[in-house]
PDB file of C-alpha atoms and ligand atoms in Angstrom:
ATOM      1  CA  MET L   1     -11.722  -2.415   5.536  1.00  0.00           C
ATOM      2  CA  LYS L   2      -8.936  -2.763   3.014  1.00  0.00           C
ATOM      3  CA  LYS L   3      -8.679  -5.606   0.510  1.00  0.00           C
ATOM      4  CA  ASN L   4      -5.577  -7.203   2.020  1.00  0.00           C
ATOM      5  CA  GLU L   5      -7.032  -7.398   5.462  1.00  0.00           C
ATOM      6  CA  ILE L   6     -10.017  -9.257   4.035  1.00  0.00           C
ATOM      7  CA  ALA L   7      -7.622 -11.593   2.226  1.00  0.00           C
ATOM      8  CA  ILE L   8      -5.698 -12.445   5.409  1.00  0.00           C
ATOM      9  CA  ILE L   9      -8.900 -12.933   7.372  1.00  0.00           C
ATOM     10  CA  GLU L  10     -10.371 -15.217   4.719  1.00  0.00           C
ATOM     11  CA  ASN L  11      -7.273 -17.395   4.894  1.00  0.00           C
ATOM     12  CA  CYS L  12      -7.281 -17.791   8.676  1.00  0.00           C
ATOM     13  CA  ILE L  13     -10.561 -17.057  10.360  1.00  0.00           C
ATOM     14  CA  GLU L  14     -14.172 -17.976   9.760  1.00  0.00           C
ATOM     15  CA  ASN L  15     -15.706 -15.047  11.617  1.00  0.00           C
ATOM     16  CA  LYS L  16     -13.734 -11.784  11.395  1.00  0.00           C
ATOM     17  CA  ASN L  17     -15.115 -10.564  14.725  1.00  0.00           C
ATOM     18  CA  GLU L  18     -14.097 -13.754  16.482  1.00  0.00           C
ATOM     19  CA  LYS L  19     -12.378 -13.146  19.826  1.00  0.00           C
ATOM     20  CA  LEU L  20      -8.617 -13.355  19.660  1.00  0.00           C
ATOM     21  CA  ASP L  21      -7.180 -16.497  21.239  1.00  0.00           C
ATOM     22  CA  VAL L  22      -3.420 -16.824  21.034  1.00  0.00           C
ATOM     23  CA  LYS L  23      -3.613 -20.546  21.819  1.00  0.00           C
ATOM     24  CA  GLU L  24      -5.937 -21.444  18.949  1.00  0.00           C
ATOM     25  CA  GLU L  25      -5.328 -22.484  15.355  1.00  0.00           C
ATOM     26  CA  PRO L  26      -6.492 -19.217  13.667  1.00  0.00           C
ATOM     27  CA  TYR L  27      -3.772 -17.345  15.587  1.00  0.00           C
ATOM     28  CA  GLU L  28      -1.153 -19.882  14.459  1.00  0.00           C
ATOM     29  CA  LYS L  29      -2.324 -19.481  10.859  1.00  0.00           C
ATOM     30  CA  LEU L  30      -2.214 -15.708  11.165  1.00  0.00           C
ATOM     31  CA  MET L  31       1.327 -15.778  12.538  1.00  0.00           C
ATOM     32  CA  PHE L  32       2.418 -17.824   9.503  1.00  0.00           C
ATOM     33  CA  PHE L  33       1.635 -14.776   7.349  1.00  0.00           C
ATOM     34  CA  TYR L  34       3.615 -12.403   9.572  1.00  0.00           C
ATOM     35  CA  ARG L  35       6.591 -14.783   9.849  1.00  0.00           C
ATOM     36  CA  THR L  36       6.706 -15.240   6.099  1.00  0.00           C
ATOM     37  CA  ALA L  37       6.442 -11.504   5.423  1.00  0.00           C
ATOM     38  CA  LEU L  38       9.264 -10.886   7.882  1.00  0.00           C
ATOM     39  CA  LYS L  39      11.482 -13.473   6.163  1.00  0.00           C
ATOM     40  CA  GLU L  40      10.812 -11.772   2.830  1.00  0.00           C
ATOM     41  CA  LEU L  41      11.705  -8.368   4.287  1.00  0.00           C
ATOM     42  CA  GLU L  42      14.866  -9.725   5.932  1.00  0.00           C
ATOM     43  CA  VAL L  43      16.057 -11.095   2.591  1.00  0.00           C
ATOM     44  CA  GLN L  44      15.491  -7.741   0.897  1.00  0.00           C
ATOM     45  CA  MET L  45      17.272  -5.806   3.653  1.00  0.00           C
ATOM     46  CA  ASN L  46      20.217  -8.205   3.664  1.00  0.00           C
ATOM     47  CA  ILE L  47      20.560  -7.768  -0.090  1.00  0.00           C
ATOM     48  CA  ILE L  48      20.928  -4.001   0.482  1.00  0.00           C
ATOM     49  CA  LYS L  49      23.453  -4.627   3.284  1.00  0.00           C
ATOM     50  CA  ASP L  50      25.564  -7.016   1.184  1.00  0.00           C
ATOM     51  CA  GLU L  51      25.277  -4.990  -2.005  1.00  0.00           C
ATOM     52  CA  PHE L  52      26.738  -1.894  -0.361  1.00  0.00           C
ATOM     53  CA  LYS L  53      29.472  -3.868   1.377  1.00  0.00           C
ATOM     54  CA  ILE L  54      30.544  -5.895  -1.652  1.00  0.00           C
ATOM     55  CA  MET L  55      29.841  -3.579  -4.577  1.00  0.00           C
ATOM     56  CA  TYR L  56      30.687  -0.215  -2.982  1.00  0.00           C
ATOM     57  CA  ASN L  57      32.904  -1.223  -0.048  1.00  0.00           C
ATOM     58  CA  TYR L  58      30.611   0.725   2.299  1.00  0.00           C
ATOM     59  CA  ASP L  59      29.080  -0.529   5.543  1.00  0.00           C
ATOM     60  CA  LEU L  60      25.716   1.107   5.006  1.00  0.00           C
ATOM     61  CA  ILE L  61      24.003  -1.274   7.440  1.00  0.00           C
ATOM     62  CA  ASP L  62      25.758  -2.421  10.591  1.00  0.00           C
ATOM     63  CA  HIS L  63      23.227  -5.082  11.552  1.00  0.00           C
ATOM     64  CA  ILE L  64      19.615  -6.163  11.194  1.00  0.00           C
ATOM     65  CA  ASN L  65      17.359  -7.586  13.935  1.00  0.00           C
ATOM     66  CA  SER L  66      13.882  -8.935  13.517  1.00  0.00           C
ATOM     67  CA  ARG L  67      11.182 -10.327  15.739  1.00  0.00           C
ATOM     68  CA  ILE L  68       7.566 -11.434  15.861  1.00  0.00           C
ATOM     69  CA  LYS L  69       5.789  -9.696  18.731  1.00  0.00           C
ATOM     70  CA  GLU L  70       5.156 -12.020  21.679  1.00  0.00           C
ATOM     71  CA  PRO L  71       1.453 -12.907  22.256  1.00  0.00           C
ATOM     72  CA  LYS L  72       1.504 -11.351  25.740  1.00  0.00           C
ATOM     73  CA  SER L  73       2.965  -8.155  24.312  1.00  0.00           C
ATOM     74  CA  ILE L  74       0.236  -8.057  21.626  1.00  0.00           C
ATOM     75  CA  ILE L  75      -2.486  -8.502  24.254  1.00  0.00           C
ATOM     76  CA  LYS L  76      -0.930  -5.806  26.455  1.00  0.00           C
ATOM     77  CA  LYS L  77      -0.769  -3.342  23.558  1.00  0.00           C
ATOM     78  CA  MET L  78      -4.412  -3.987  22.590  1.00  0.00           C
ATOM     79  CA  GLU L  79      -5.504  -3.489  26.187  1.00  0.00           C
ATOM     80  CA  LYS L  80      -3.424  -0.309  26.531  1.00  0.00           C
ATOM     81  CA  LYS L  81      -4.917   1.137  23.342  1.00  0.00           C
ATOM     82  CA  GLY L  82      -8.447   0.075  24.344  1.00  0.00           C
ATOM     83  CA  TYR L  83      -9.062  -2.187  21.339  1.00  0.00           C
ATOM     84  CA  GLU L  84     -11.518  -5.037  21.643  1.00  0.00           C
ATOM     85  CA  LYS L  85      -9.464  -8.236  21.346  1.00  0.00           C
ATOM     86  CA  THR L  86     -10.683  -9.548  17.989  1.00  0.00           C
ATOM     87  CA  TYR L  87      -8.685 -10.913  15.056  1.00  0.00           C
ATOM     88  CA  LEU L  88      -9.904  -8.035  12.938  1.00  0.00           C
ATOM     89  CA  ASN L  89      -8.565  -5.428  15.368  1.00  0.00           C
ATOM     90  CA  LEU L  90      -5.290  -7.303  15.612  1.00  0.00           C
ATOM     91  CA  ILE L  91      -4.810  -7.227  11.849  1.00  0.00           C
ATOM     92  CA  GLU L  92      -6.131  -3.717  11.308  1.00  0.00           C
ATOM     93  CA  LYS L  93      -4.756  -1.844  14.299  1.00  0.00           C
ATOM     94  CA  ILE L  94      -1.533  -3.498  15.469  1.00  0.00           C
ATOM     95  CA  ASN L  95       1.135  -2.471  12.990  1.00  0.00           C
ATOM     96  CA  ASP L  96       4.201  -4.045  14.538  1.00  0.00           C
ATOM     97  CA  ILE L  97       3.355  -7.747  14.883  1.00  0.00           C
ATOM     98  CA  ALA L  98       6.262  -8.333  12.496  1.00  0.00           C
ATOM     99  CA  GLY L  99       9.123  -5.935  13.092  1.00  0.00           C
ATOM    100  CA  ILE L 100      12.576  -5.439  11.645  1.00  0.00           C
ATOM    101  CA  ARG L 101      15.245  -3.055  12.913  1.00  0.00           C
ATOM    102  CA  ILE L 102      18.010  -1.758  10.676  1.00  0.00           C
ATOM    103  CA  VAL L 103      20.969  -0.292  12.518  1.00  0.00           C
ATOM    104  CA  CYS L 104      23.478   1.894  10.677  1.00  0.00           C
ATOM    105  CA  ASN L 105      26.476   4.055  11.546  1.00  0.00           C
ATOM    106  CA  LEU L 106      25.465   7.553  10.498  1.00  0.00           C
ATOM    107  CA  LYS L 107      22.304   9.662  10.701  1.00  0.00           C
ATOM    108  CA  ASP L 108      22.479  10.416   6.953  1.00  0.00           C
ATOM    109  CA  ASP L 109      22.389   6.688   6.266  1.00  0.00           C
ATOM    110  CA  ILE L 110      18.957   6.425   7.922  1.00  0.00           C
ATOM    111  CA  PHE L 111      17.373   8.609   5.250  1.00  0.00           C
ATOM    112  CA  PHE L 112      19.387   6.945   2.492  1.00  0.00           C
ATOM    113  CA  ILE L 113      18.136   3.504   3.606  1.00  0.00           C
ATOM    114  CA  ARG L 114      14.586   4.843   3.830  1.00  0.00           C
ATOM    115  CA  ASP L 115      14.806   6.033   0.224  1.00  0.00           C
ATOM    116  CA  LEU L 116      16.197   2.679  -0.921  1.00  0.00           C
ATOM    117  CA  ILE L 117      13.250   0.919   0.749  1.00  0.00           C
ATOM    118  CA  LYS L 118      10.820   3.300  -0.955  1.00  0.00           C
ATOM    119  CA  ASN L 119      12.331   2.271  -4.287  1.00  0.00           C
ATOM    120  CA  ILE L 120      11.663  -1.450  -3.807  1.00  0.00           C
ATOM    121  CA  SER L 121       8.794  -1.963  -6.208  1.00  0.00           C
ATOM    122  CA  ASP L 122       6.815  -4.623  -4.349  1.00  0.00           C
ATOM    123  CA  ILE L 123       6.984  -3.043  -0.894  1.00  0.00           C
ATOM    124  CA  ARG L 124       4.053  -0.726  -0.211  1.00  0.00           C
ATOM    125  CA  ILE L 125       4.596   2.156   2.210  1.00  0.00           C
ATOM    126  CA  LEU L 126       1.569   2.753   4.458  1.00  0.00           C
ATOM    127  CA  LYS L 127       2.883   5.150   7.088  1.00  0.00           C
ATOM    128  CA  GLU L 128       6.117   6.886   8.171  1.00  0.00           C
ATOM    129  CA  LYS L 129       7.120   8.430  11.490  1.00  0.00           C
ATOM    130  CA  ASP L 130      10.251  10.539  11.619  1.00  0.00           C
ATOM    131  CA  TYR L 131      11.441  10.471  15.236  1.00  0.00           C
ATOM    132  CA  VAL L 132      14.930  11.324  13.927  1.00  0.00           C
ATOM    133  CA  THR L 133      14.121  14.876  12.853  1.00  0.00           C
ATOM    134  CA  THR L 134      11.669  15.203  15.759  1.00  0.00           C
ATOM    135  CA  PRO L 135      12.516  12.834  18.648  1.00  0.00           C
ATOM    136  CA  LYS L 136       9.780  11.773  21.075  1.00  0.00           C
ATOM    137  CA  GLU L 137       9.487  13.593  24.406  1.00  0.00           C
ATOM    138  CA  SER L 138      11.194  10.621  26.029  1.00  0.00           C
ATOM    139  CA  GLY L 139      14.242  11.302  23.846  1.00  0.00           C
ATOM    140  CA  TYR L 140      13.515   8.251  21.640  1.00  0.00           C
ATOM    141  CA  SER L 141      14.879   8.666  18.148  1.00  0.00           C
ATOM    142  CA  SER L 142      14.382   6.331  15.195  1.00  0.00           C
ATOM    143  CA  TYR L 143      12.769   6.335  11.742  1.00  0.00           C
ATOM    144  CA  HIS L 144       9.634   4.164  11.554  1.00  0.00           C
ATOM    145  CA  MET L 145       7.941   2.836   8.440  1.00  0.00           C
ATOM    146  CA  ILE L 146       4.821   0.706   8.302  1.00  0.00           C
ATOM    147  CA  VAL L 147       4.977  -1.264   5.081  1.00  0.00           C
ATOM    148  CA  GLU L 148       3.139  -4.081   3.350  1.00  0.00           C
ATOM    149  CA  VAL L 149       5.193  -6.996   2.080  1.00  0.00           C
ATOM    150  CA  PRO L 150       3.982  -9.603  -0.422  1.00  0.00           C
ATOM    151  CA  VAL L 151       3.544 -13.152   0.812  1.00  0.00           C
ATOM    152  CA  ARG L 152       3.418 -15.325  -2.291  1.00  0.00           C
ATOM    153  CA  LEU L 153       1.188 -18.320  -1.641  1.00  0.00           C
ATOM    154  CA  THR L 154       0.587 -21.077  -4.176  1.00  0.00           C
ATOM    155  CA  GLN L 155      -2.871 -19.715  -5.015  1.00  0.00           C
ATOM    156  CA  ASN L 156      -2.489 -15.988  -4.505  1.00  0.00           C
ATOM    157  CA  THR L 157      -0.337 -13.164  -3.135  1.00  0.00           C
ATOM    158  CA  ILE L 158      -1.249 -11.454   0.104  1.00  0.00           C
ATOM    159  CA  TYR L 159       0.300  -8.235   1.388  1.00  0.00           C
ATOM    160  CA  VAL L 160       1.142  -8.281   5.098  1.00  0.00           C
ATOM    161  CA  LYS L 161       1.966  -5.357   7.385  1.00  0.00           C
ATOM    162  CA  CYS L 162       5.418  -5.044   8.966  1.00  0.00           C
ATOM    163  CA  GLU L 163       7.141  -2.300  10.920  1.00  0.00           C
ATOM    164  CA  ILE L 164      10.642  -1.152   9.949  1.00  0.00           C
ATOM    165  CA  GLN L 165      12.705   0.828  12.462  1.00  0.00           C
ATOM    166  CA  ILE L 166      15.875   2.486  11.175  1.00  0.00           C
ATOM    167  CA  ARG L 167      18.380   4.047  13.582  1.00  0.00           C
ATOM    168  CA  THR L 168      22.063   4.635  14.271  1.00  0.00           C
ATOM    169  CA  LEU L 169      24.165   2.471  16.574  1.00  0.00           C
ATOM    170  CA  ALA L 170      24.151   5.306  19.114  1.00  0.00           C
ATOM    171  CA  MET L 171      20.348   5.656  18.998  1.00  0.00           C
ATOM    172  CA  ASP L 172      20.052   1.877  19.265  1.00  0.00           C
ATOM    173  CA  PHE L 173      22.221   1.794  22.381  1.00  0.00           C
ATOM    174  CA  TRP L 174      20.072   4.480  24.049  1.00  0.00           C
ATOM    175  CA  ALA L 175      16.749   2.922  22.980  1.00  0.00           C
ATOM    176  CA  ASN L 176      17.671  -0.568  24.174  1.00  0.00           C
ATOM    177  CA  PHE L 177      18.745   0.760  27.551  1.00  0.00           C
ATOM    178  CA  GLU L 178      15.725   3.039  27.973  1.00  0.00           C
ATOM    179  CA  HIS L 179      13.402   0.233  26.821  1.00  0.00           C
ATOM    180  CA  LYS L 180      14.639  -1.904  29.721  1.00  0.00           C
ATOM    181  CA  VAL L 181      14.775   0.674  32.484  1.00  0.00           C
ATOM    182  CA  LYS L 182      11.771   2.848  31.581  1.00  0.00           C
ATOM    183  CA  TYR L 183       9.661   2.249  28.451  1.00  0.00           C
ATOM    184  CA  LYS L 184       8.800  -1.377  29.180  1.00  0.00           C
ATOM    185  CA  SER L 185       9.655  -1.483  32.863  1.00  0.00           C
ATOM    186  CA  ASP L 186       6.957  -2.424  35.378  1.00  0.00           C
ATOM    187  CA  GLN L 187       8.514  -0.065  37.858  1.00  0.00           C
ATOM    188  CA  ASP L 188       8.290   3.705  37.553  1.00  0.00           C
ATOM    189  CA  ILE L 189      11.632   5.426  37.469  1.00  0.00           C
ATOM    190  CA  SER L 190      12.246   8.712  39.255  1.00  0.00           C
ATOM    191  CA  LYS L 191      11.692  12.073  37.532  1.00  0.00           C
ATOM    192  CA  LYS L 192      15.416  12.735  37.952  1.00  0.00           C
ATOM    193  CA  ALA L 193      16.384   9.508  36.161  1.00  0.00           C
ATOM    194  CA  SER L 194      13.825  10.223  33.457  1.00  0.00           C
ATOM    195  CA  LYS L 195      15.269  13.687  32.875  1.00  0.00           C
ATOM    196  CA  GLU L 196      18.762  12.222  32.787  1.00  0.00           C
ATOM    197  CA  LEU L 197      17.706   9.794  30.069  1.00  0.00           C
ATOM    198  CA  VAL L 198      16.338  12.691  28.001  1.00  0.00           C
ATOM    199  CA  SER L 199      19.614  14.561  28.440  1.00  0.00           C
ATOM    200  CA  TYR L 200      21.626  11.497  27.334  1.00  0.00           C
ATOM    201  CA  ALA L 201      19.422  11.225  24.235  1.00  0.00           C
ATOM    202  CA  LYS L 202      20.326  14.835  23.445  1.00  0.00           C
ATOM    203  CA  ILE L 203      24.028  14.062  23.872  1.00  0.00           C
ATOM    204  CA  ILE L 204      23.653  11.105  21.522  1.00  0.00           C
ATOM    205  CA  ASN L 205      21.896  13.306  18.994  1.00  0.00           C
ATOM    206  CA  LYS L 206      24.794  15.794  19.125  1.00  0.00           C
ATOM    207  CA  PHE L 207      27.270  12.934  18.798  1.00  0.00           C
ATOM    208  CA  ASP L 208      25.440  11.594  15.716  1.00  0.00           C
ATOM    209  CA  ASN L 209      25.495  15.077  14.152  1.00  0.00           C
ATOM    210  CA  LYS L 210      29.230  15.435  14.810  1.00  0.00           C
ATOM    211  CA  MET L 211      29.987  12.026  13.304  1.00  0.00           C
ATOM    212  CA  MET L 212      28.071  13.036  10.187  1.00  0.00           C
ATOM    213  CA  GLY L 213      30.165  16.212  10.048  1.00  0.00           C
ATOM    214  CA  LEU L 214      33.379  14.124  10.194  1.00  0.00           C
ATOM    215  CA  LYS L 215      32.235  12.023   7.247  1.00  0.00           C
ATOM    216  CA  ASN L 216      31.834  15.128   5.165  1.00  0.00           C
ATOM    217  CA  THR L 217      35.366  16.507   5.823  1.00  0.00           C
TER     218      THR L 217
HETATM  219  P1  0O2 Z 301       7.869  -3.016  21.878  1.00  0.00           P
HETATM  220  O1  0O2 Z 301       7.775  -3.941  23.029  1.00  0.00           O
HETATM  221  O2  0O2 Z 301       9.228  -2.423  21.782  1.00  0.00           O
HETATM  222  O3  0O2 Z 301       7.440  -3.637  20.600  1.00  0.00           O
HETATM  223  P2  0O2 Z 301       1.117   3.052  15.519  1.00  0.00           P
HETATM  224  O4  0O2 Z 301       0.002   2.228  16.107  1.00  0.00           O
HETATM  225  O5  0O2 Z 301       1.895   2.294  14.463  1.00  0.00           O
HETATM  226  O6  0O2 Z 301       0.696   4.393  15.034  1.00  0.00           O
HETATM  227  P3  0O2 Z 301       2.617   2.635  17.960  1.00  0.00           P
HETATM  228  O7  0O2 Z 301       3.146   1.286  17.615  1.00  0.00           O
HETATM  229  O8  0O2 Z 301       1.573   2.694  18.992  1.00  0.00           O
HETATM  230  O9  0O2 Z 301       2.131   3.405  16.649  1.00  0.00           O
HETATM  231  O10 0O2 Z 301       3.716   3.621  18.490  1.00  0.00           O
HETATM  232  P4  0O2 Z 301       5.144   4.097  17.983  1.00  0.00           P
HETATM  233  O11 0O2 Z 301       5.441   5.377  18.657  1.00  0.00           O
HETATM  234  O12 0O2 Z 301       5.272   4.110  16.498  1.00  0.00           O
HETATM  235  O13 0O2 Z 301       6.087   2.998  18.615  1.00  0.00           O
HETATM  236  C1  0O2 Z 301       6.349   1.782  18.011  1.00  0.00           C
HETATM  237  C2  0O2 Z 301       7.533   1.149  18.679  1.00  0.00           C
HETATM  238  O14 0O2 Z 301       8.637   2.078  18.768  1.00  0.00           O
HETATM  239  C3  0O2 Z 301       7.320   0.702  20.116  1.00  0.00           C
HETATM  240  O15 0O2 Z 301       6.664  -0.535  20.109  1.00  0.00           O
HETATM  241  C4  0O2 Z 301       8.762   0.638  20.632  1.00  0.00           C
HETATM  242  O16 0O2 Z 301       9.437  -0.515  20.131  1.00  0.00           O
HETATM  243  C5  0O2 Z 301       9.382   1.862  19.953  1.00  0.00           C
HETATM  244  N1  0O2 Z 301       9.251   3.039  20.844  1.00  0.00           N
HETATM  245  C6  0O2 Z 301       8.347   4.044  20.756  1.00  0.00           C
HETATM  246  N2  0O2 Z 301       8.534   4.959  21.715  1.00  0.00           N
HETATM  247  C7  0O2 Z 301       9.607   4.543  22.430  1.00  0.00           C
HETATM  248  C8  0O2 Z 301      10.306   5.101  23.564  1.00  0.00           C
HETATM  249  O17 0O2 Z 301       9.975   6.155  24.122  1.00  0.00           O
HETATM  250  N3  0O2 Z 301      11.385   4.375  24.026  1.00  0.00           N
HETATM  251  C9  0O2 Z 301      11.797   3.212  23.439  1.00  0.00           C
HETATM  252  N4  0O2 Z 301      12.865   2.597  23.954  1.00  0.00           N
HETATM  253  N5  0O2 Z 301      11.153   2.669  22.383  1.00  0.00           N
HETATM  254  C10 0O2 Z 301      10.057   3.322  21.885  1.00  0.00           C
HETATM  255  P5  0O2 Z 301       5.825  -1.044  21.378  1.00  0.00           P
HETATM  256  O18 0O2 Z 301       4.806  -2.012  20.885  1.00  0.00           O
HETATM  257  O19 0O2 Z 301       5.309   0.105  22.170  1.00  0.00           O
HETATM  258  O20 0O2 Z 301       6.881  -1.806  22.260  1.00  0.00           O
END
């Protein structure tokens, strides 16, 4: 187990293998860390957004959304992945309890933003998934980073995991729609509709490439 996970556990939970209970105080304490890390990340991302707008007159970032994963969604994910529902597994294995989404105009901007994030000295990069260069079978396209963000307490600093998703407005439109009708839907959609969604994702990918081409003319 990594040092930071021990640090979070020590601050919230007496027994690291204690069963997860989203109605109890340890869970509340744990969520304080994720909420604070997310606030920290939001500030940093908004600085990038404003800096490019004000200093360079460029809308690098269109908008930023953030959320703490709902308890029922956390439980569902742990069940789906077959993890025993303990606090330790929650901290170690669920990477997107705190999540931020950065939506930009152009595909190029995704990689530019990624590089800017990598240059922020106190953000640690743990993992990256490039679904932009290689979209998922579903058609889903987005750049994912799992990072650790410092939460500065009065006594010490603890690094907390957050997920960053970076995508274009077009990818965001597709993903939000598909999320509702297929990815998180309780009802199965037909094979035909599923195929259609994949084909629309391909159209969006072409559109994003063409828009990038226009920028460079
Ligand atoms: P929700 O409700 O959106 O939060 P990891 O454990 O970090 O290696 P993870 O989280 O199992 O990986 O998987 P992945 O592929 O990195 O996906 C993380 C998130 O990306 C998902 O979170 C979704 O938000 C989004 N996502 C992934 N695949 C798709 C897809 O096919 N369609 C759409 N619309 N979104 C997708 P959750 O927790 O699954 O769901």
